[in-house]
Coordinates of C-alpha atoms and ligand atoms in Angstrom, one line a residue:
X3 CA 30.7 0.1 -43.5
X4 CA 33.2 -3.3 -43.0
X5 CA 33.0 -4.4 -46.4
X6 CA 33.2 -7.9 -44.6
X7 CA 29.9 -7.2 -43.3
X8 CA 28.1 -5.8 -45.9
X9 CA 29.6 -9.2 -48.2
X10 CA 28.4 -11.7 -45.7
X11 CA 24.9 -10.1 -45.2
X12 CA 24.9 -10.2 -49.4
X13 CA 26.2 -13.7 -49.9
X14 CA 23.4 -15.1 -46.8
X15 CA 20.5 -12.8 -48.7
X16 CA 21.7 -14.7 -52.4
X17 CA 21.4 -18.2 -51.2
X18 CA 17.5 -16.9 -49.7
X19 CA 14.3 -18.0 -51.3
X20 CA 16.0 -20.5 -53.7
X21 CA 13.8 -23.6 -52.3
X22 CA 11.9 -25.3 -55.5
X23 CA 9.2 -25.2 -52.8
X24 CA 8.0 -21.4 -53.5
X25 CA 5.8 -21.2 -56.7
X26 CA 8.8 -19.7 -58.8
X27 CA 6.6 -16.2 -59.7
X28 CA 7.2 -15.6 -56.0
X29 CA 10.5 -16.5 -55.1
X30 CA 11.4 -14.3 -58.5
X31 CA 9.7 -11.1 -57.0
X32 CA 11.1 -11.4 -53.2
X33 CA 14.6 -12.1 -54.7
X34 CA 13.8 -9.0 -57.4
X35 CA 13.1 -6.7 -54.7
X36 CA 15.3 -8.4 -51.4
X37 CA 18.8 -8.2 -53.9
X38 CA 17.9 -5.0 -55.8
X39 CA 21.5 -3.3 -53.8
X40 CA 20.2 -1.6 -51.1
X41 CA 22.7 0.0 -48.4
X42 CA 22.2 -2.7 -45.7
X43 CA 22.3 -0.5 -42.8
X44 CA 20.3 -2.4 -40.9
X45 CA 21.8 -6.1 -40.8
X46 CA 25.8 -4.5 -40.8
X47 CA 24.4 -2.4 -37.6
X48 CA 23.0 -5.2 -36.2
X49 CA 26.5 -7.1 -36.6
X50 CA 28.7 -4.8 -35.9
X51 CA 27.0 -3.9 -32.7
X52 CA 27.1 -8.0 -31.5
X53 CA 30.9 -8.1 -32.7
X54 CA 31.4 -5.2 -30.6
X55 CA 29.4 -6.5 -27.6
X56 CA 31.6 -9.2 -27.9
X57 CA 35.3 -8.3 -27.5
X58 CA 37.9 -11.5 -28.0
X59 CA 35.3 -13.2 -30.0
X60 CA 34.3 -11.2 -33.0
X61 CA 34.7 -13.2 -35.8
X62 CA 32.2 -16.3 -34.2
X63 CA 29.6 -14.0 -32.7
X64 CA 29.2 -12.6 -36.5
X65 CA 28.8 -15.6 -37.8
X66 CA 26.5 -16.5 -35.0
X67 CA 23.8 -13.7 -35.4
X68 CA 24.1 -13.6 -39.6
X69 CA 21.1 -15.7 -40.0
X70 CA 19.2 -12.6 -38.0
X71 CA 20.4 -9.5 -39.5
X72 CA 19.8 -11.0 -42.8
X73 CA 15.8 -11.6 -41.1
X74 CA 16.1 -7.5 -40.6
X75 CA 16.7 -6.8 -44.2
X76 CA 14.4 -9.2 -45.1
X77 CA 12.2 -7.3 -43.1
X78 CA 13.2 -4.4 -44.0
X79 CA 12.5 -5.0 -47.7
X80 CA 9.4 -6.5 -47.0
X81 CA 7.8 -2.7 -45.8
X82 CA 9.4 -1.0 -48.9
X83 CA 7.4 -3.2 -51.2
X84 CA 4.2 -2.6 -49.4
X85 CA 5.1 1.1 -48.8
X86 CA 5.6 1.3 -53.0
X87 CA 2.1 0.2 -53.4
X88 CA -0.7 2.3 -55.6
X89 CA -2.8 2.0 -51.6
X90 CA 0.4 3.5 -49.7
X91 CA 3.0 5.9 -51.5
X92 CA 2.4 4.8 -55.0
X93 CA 6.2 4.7 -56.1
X94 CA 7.4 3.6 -59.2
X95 CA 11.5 3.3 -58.8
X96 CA 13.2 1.4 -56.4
X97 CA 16.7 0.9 -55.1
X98 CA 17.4 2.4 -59.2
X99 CA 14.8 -0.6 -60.5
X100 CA 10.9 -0.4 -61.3
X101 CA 8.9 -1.4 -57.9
X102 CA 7.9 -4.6 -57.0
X103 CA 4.8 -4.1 -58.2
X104 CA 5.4 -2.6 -61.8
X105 CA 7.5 -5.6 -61.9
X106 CA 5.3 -8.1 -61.5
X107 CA 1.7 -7.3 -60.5
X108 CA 0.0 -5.9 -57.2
X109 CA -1.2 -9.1 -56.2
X110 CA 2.2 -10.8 -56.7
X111 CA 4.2 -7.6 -54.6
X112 CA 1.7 -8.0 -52.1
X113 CA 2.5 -11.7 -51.4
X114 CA 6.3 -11.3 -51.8
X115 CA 5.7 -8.5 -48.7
X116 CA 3.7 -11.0 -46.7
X117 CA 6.4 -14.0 -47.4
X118 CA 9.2 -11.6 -46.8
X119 CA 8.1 -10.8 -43.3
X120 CA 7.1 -14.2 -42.5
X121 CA 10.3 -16.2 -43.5
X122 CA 12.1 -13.1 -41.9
X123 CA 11.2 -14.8 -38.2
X124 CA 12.0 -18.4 -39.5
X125 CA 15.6 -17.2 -40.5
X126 CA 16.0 -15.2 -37.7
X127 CA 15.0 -18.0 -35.4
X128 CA 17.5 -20.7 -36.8
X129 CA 20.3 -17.6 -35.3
X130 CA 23.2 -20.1 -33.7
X131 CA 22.7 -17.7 -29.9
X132 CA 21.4 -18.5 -26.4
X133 CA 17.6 -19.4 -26.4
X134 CA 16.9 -16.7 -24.0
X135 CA 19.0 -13.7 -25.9
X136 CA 17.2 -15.5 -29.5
X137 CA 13.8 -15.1 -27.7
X138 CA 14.1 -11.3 -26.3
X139 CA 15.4 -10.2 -30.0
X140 CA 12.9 -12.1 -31.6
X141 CA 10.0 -10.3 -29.2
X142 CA 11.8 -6.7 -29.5
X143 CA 12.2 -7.2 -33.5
X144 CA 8.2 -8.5 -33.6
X145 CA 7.3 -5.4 -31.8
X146 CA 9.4 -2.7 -33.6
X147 CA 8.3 -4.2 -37.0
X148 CA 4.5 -4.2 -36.0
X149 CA 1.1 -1.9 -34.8
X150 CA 2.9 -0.3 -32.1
X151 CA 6.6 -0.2 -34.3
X152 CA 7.2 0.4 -38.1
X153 CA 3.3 -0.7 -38.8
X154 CA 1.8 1.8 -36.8
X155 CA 3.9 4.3 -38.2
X156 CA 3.2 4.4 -41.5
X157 CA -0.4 4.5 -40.2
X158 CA 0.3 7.7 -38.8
X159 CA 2.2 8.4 -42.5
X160 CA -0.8 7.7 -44.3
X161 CA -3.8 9.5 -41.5
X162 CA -0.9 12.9 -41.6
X163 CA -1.0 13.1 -44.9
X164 CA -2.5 16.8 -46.1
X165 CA -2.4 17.4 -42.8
X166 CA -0.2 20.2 -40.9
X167 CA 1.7 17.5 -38.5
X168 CA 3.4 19.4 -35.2
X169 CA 7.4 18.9 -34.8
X170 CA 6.4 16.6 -32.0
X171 CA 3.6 14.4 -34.2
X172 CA 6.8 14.1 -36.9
X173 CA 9.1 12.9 -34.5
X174 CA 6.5 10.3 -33.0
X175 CA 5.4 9.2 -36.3
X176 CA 9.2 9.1 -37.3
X177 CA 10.5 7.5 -34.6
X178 CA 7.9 4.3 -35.2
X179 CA 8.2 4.5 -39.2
X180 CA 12.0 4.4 -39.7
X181 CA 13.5 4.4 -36.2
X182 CA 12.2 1.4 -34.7
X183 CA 13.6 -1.3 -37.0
X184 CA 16.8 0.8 -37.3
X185 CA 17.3 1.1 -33.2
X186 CA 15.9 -2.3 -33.0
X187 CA 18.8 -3.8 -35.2
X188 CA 21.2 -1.8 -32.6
X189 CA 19.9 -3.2 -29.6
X190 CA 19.2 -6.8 -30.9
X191 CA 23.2 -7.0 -31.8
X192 CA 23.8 -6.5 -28.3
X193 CA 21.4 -8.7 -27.2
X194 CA 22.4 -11.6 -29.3
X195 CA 26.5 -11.1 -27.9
X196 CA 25.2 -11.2 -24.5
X197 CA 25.7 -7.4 -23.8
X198 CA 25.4 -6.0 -19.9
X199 CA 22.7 -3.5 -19.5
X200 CA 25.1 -0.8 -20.1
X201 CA 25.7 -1.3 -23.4
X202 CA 22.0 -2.5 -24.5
X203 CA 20.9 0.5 -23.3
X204 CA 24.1 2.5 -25.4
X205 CA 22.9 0.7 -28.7
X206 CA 19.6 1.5 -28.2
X207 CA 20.2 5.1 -28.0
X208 CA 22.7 4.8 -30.4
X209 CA 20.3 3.5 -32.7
X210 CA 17.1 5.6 -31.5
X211 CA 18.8 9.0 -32.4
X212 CA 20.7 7.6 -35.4
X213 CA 17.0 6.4 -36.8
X214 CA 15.4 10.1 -36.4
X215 CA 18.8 11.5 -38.3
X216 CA 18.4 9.0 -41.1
X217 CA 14.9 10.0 -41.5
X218 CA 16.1 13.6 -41.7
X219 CA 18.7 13.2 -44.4
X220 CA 15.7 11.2 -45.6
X221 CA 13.4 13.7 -46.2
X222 CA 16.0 16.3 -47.2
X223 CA 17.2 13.8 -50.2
X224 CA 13.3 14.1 -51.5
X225 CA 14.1 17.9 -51.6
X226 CA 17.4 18.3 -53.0
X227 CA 18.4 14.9 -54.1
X228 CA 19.2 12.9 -57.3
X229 CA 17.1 10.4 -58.2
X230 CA 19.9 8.6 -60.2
X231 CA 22.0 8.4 -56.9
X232 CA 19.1 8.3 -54.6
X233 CA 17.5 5.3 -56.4
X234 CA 13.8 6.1 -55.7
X235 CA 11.4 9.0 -57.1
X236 CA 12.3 12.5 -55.2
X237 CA 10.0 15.4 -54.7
X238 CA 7.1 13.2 -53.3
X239 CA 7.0 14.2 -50.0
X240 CA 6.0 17.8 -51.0
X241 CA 3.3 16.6 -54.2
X242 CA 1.7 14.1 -51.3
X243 CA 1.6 17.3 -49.1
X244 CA 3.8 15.2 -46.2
X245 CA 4.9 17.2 -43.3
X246 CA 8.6 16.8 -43.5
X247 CA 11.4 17.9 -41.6
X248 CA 12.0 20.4 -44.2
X249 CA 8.8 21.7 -44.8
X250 CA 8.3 22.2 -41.1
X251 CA 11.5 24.1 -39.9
X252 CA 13.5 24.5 -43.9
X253 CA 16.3 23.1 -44.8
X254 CA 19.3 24.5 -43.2
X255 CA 17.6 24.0 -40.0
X256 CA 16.7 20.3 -40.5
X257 CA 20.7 19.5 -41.6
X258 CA 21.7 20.9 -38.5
X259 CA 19.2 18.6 -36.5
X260 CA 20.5 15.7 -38.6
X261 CA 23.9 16.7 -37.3
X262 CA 23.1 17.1 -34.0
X263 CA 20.9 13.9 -33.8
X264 CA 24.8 11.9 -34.9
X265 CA 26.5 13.6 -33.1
X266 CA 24.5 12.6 -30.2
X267 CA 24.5 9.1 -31.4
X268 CA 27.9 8.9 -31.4
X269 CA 28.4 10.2 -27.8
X270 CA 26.1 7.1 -26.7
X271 CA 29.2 4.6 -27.2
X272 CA 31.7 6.7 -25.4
X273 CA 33.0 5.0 -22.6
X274 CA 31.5 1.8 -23.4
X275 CA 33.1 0.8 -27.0
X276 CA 36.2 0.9 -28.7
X277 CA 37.9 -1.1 -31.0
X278 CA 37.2 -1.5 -35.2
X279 CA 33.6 -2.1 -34.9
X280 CA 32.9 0.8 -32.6
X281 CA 35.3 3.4 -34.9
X282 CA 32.9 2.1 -37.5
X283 CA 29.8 2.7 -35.8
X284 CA 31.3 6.2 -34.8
X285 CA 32.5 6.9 -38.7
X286 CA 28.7 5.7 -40.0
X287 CA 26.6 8.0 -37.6
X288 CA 29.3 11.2 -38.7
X289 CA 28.7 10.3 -42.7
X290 CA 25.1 9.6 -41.8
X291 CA 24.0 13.2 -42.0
X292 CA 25.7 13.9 -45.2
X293 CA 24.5 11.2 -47.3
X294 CA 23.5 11.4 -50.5
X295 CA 21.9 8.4 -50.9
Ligands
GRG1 C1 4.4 -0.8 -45.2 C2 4.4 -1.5 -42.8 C3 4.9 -0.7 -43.8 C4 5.9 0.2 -43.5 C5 6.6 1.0 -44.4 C6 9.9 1.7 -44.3 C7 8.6 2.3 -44.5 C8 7.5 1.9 -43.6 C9 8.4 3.2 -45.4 C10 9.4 3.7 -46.3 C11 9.3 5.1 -46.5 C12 10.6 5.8 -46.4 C13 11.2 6.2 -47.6 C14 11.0 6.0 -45.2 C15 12.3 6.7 -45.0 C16 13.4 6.0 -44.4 C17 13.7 4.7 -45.1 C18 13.1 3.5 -44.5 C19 14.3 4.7 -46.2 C20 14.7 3.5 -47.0 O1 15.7 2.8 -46.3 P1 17.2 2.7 -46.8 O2 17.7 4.1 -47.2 O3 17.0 1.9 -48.2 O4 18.0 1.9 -45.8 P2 17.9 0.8 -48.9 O5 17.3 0.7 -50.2 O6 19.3 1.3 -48.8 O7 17.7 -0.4 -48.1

């Protein structure tokens, strides 16, 4: 990942929430959980997809689309504090910490969630771009993150529980729970550089097949992963009875889907991208499916 990326999306999250207008308990938990380390896959995709959308002028479309990448992590955070509560997944460690919610309270998480999501939109609107490209990635990021998107699938999360979900179920489910707000980041960097059709529709499946392989690797971390390194309670998928990747094909199988699902990320930008941002995009969906965190 461009360390440059990774720093600005950091330094923009930092200066976030610090107006003496938010009752200080809740500016305290959103920062707890929004600068708690995590990877920021999401906001550096979204970047690195607009500064290679927008060849000759890298530097200002970054700087540009910051204030909205920064929304998708925001965002982001937002559904890992809701999906820690005691009503959803019931997780006590987070990104290596104690959850939002053993932190402070439920109530308090709860709120921090809601705020997180809200203010996501105002920061993501106040992105220096076109109206018309601010509007369409505003509507495609509403619509990933909600009843149809990343909402809807942790519906289906919670209703498969127990249950014995079909390979096809899992990749619907999966595809709404993790993949849309992961593809959506893809796409909306495109769409804020002002990308032809040809390479929209290259981030998108870029970012559609990279979001089923991160769920993958996902689910085979709960199985053979660290929860030092992995920075969040392992072996819950299995005690929760979840139909996993694992569970339904085993494990060797389900690293060579996560493999395959890269690889065929990575064949999405051929043709269409080249240059530092697109070797990085290449190099994240190859280390993707060997992650360890
Ligand atoms: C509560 C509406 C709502 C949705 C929750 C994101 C989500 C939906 C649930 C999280 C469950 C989960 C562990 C899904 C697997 C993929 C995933 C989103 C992992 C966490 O994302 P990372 O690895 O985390 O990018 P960091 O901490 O690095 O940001």
């Amino acid at each position: 990942m461009p360390t440059s990326l990774r720093d600005r999306v950091e330094r923009y999250l930092n200066d976030a929430f610090l107006d003496s207008e938010i009752p200080s308990r809740l500016s305290e938990a959103m920062r707890y959980s929004l600068l708690a380390g995590g990877k920021r896959i999401r906001p550096v995709l979204c970047l690195a997809f607009a500064a290679a959308c927008a060849p000759g002028r890298e530097e200002e479309t970054v700087e540009a689309a910051l204030p909205f990448a920064a929304g998708l992590e925001m965002i982001h955070t937002y559904s890992l504090i809701h999906d820690d509560l005691p009503a959803m997944d019931d997780d006590d460690l987070r990104r290596g910490k104690p959850t939002c919610h053993r932190a402070f309270d439920e109530a308090t998480a709860i709120l921090a969630g809601d705020a997180l999501l809200t203010d996501a939109f105002a920061h993501m609107a106040s992105a220096k771009v076109p109206a018309a490209a601010l509007l369409e990635a505003v509507r495609l990021t509403a619509e990933a993150s909600g009843a149809a998107g990343m909402a809807g699938g942790q519906m289906l999360d919670l209703e498969g529980e127990g249950r014995k979900l079909t390979l096809e179920e899992l990749n619907v489910l999966n595809a709404k729970k993790t993949g849309a707000l992961l593809r959506n980041a893809c796409e909306c960097g495109a769409v804020l550089a002002g990308a032809d059709a040809a390479r929209r529709d290259a981030a998108r499946r870029y970012g559609a097949d990279l979001g089923i392989a991160f769920q993958i690797t996902d689910d085979i971390l709960d199985v053979v992963g660290d929860e030092a390194v992995v920075g969040k309670e392992v072996r819950h998928d299995a005690e929760a009875e979840k139909a996993t990747w694992p569970s339904l094909i085993g494990l060797e199988a389900a690293r060579k889907e996560a493999l395959r699902y890269c690889a065929s990320a990575e064949s999405a930008l051929d043709g269409l991208f080249s240059g530092p941002e697109a070797d990085f995009l290449r190099a994240t969906a190859r280390k993707l499916a060997t992650r360890t965190f």
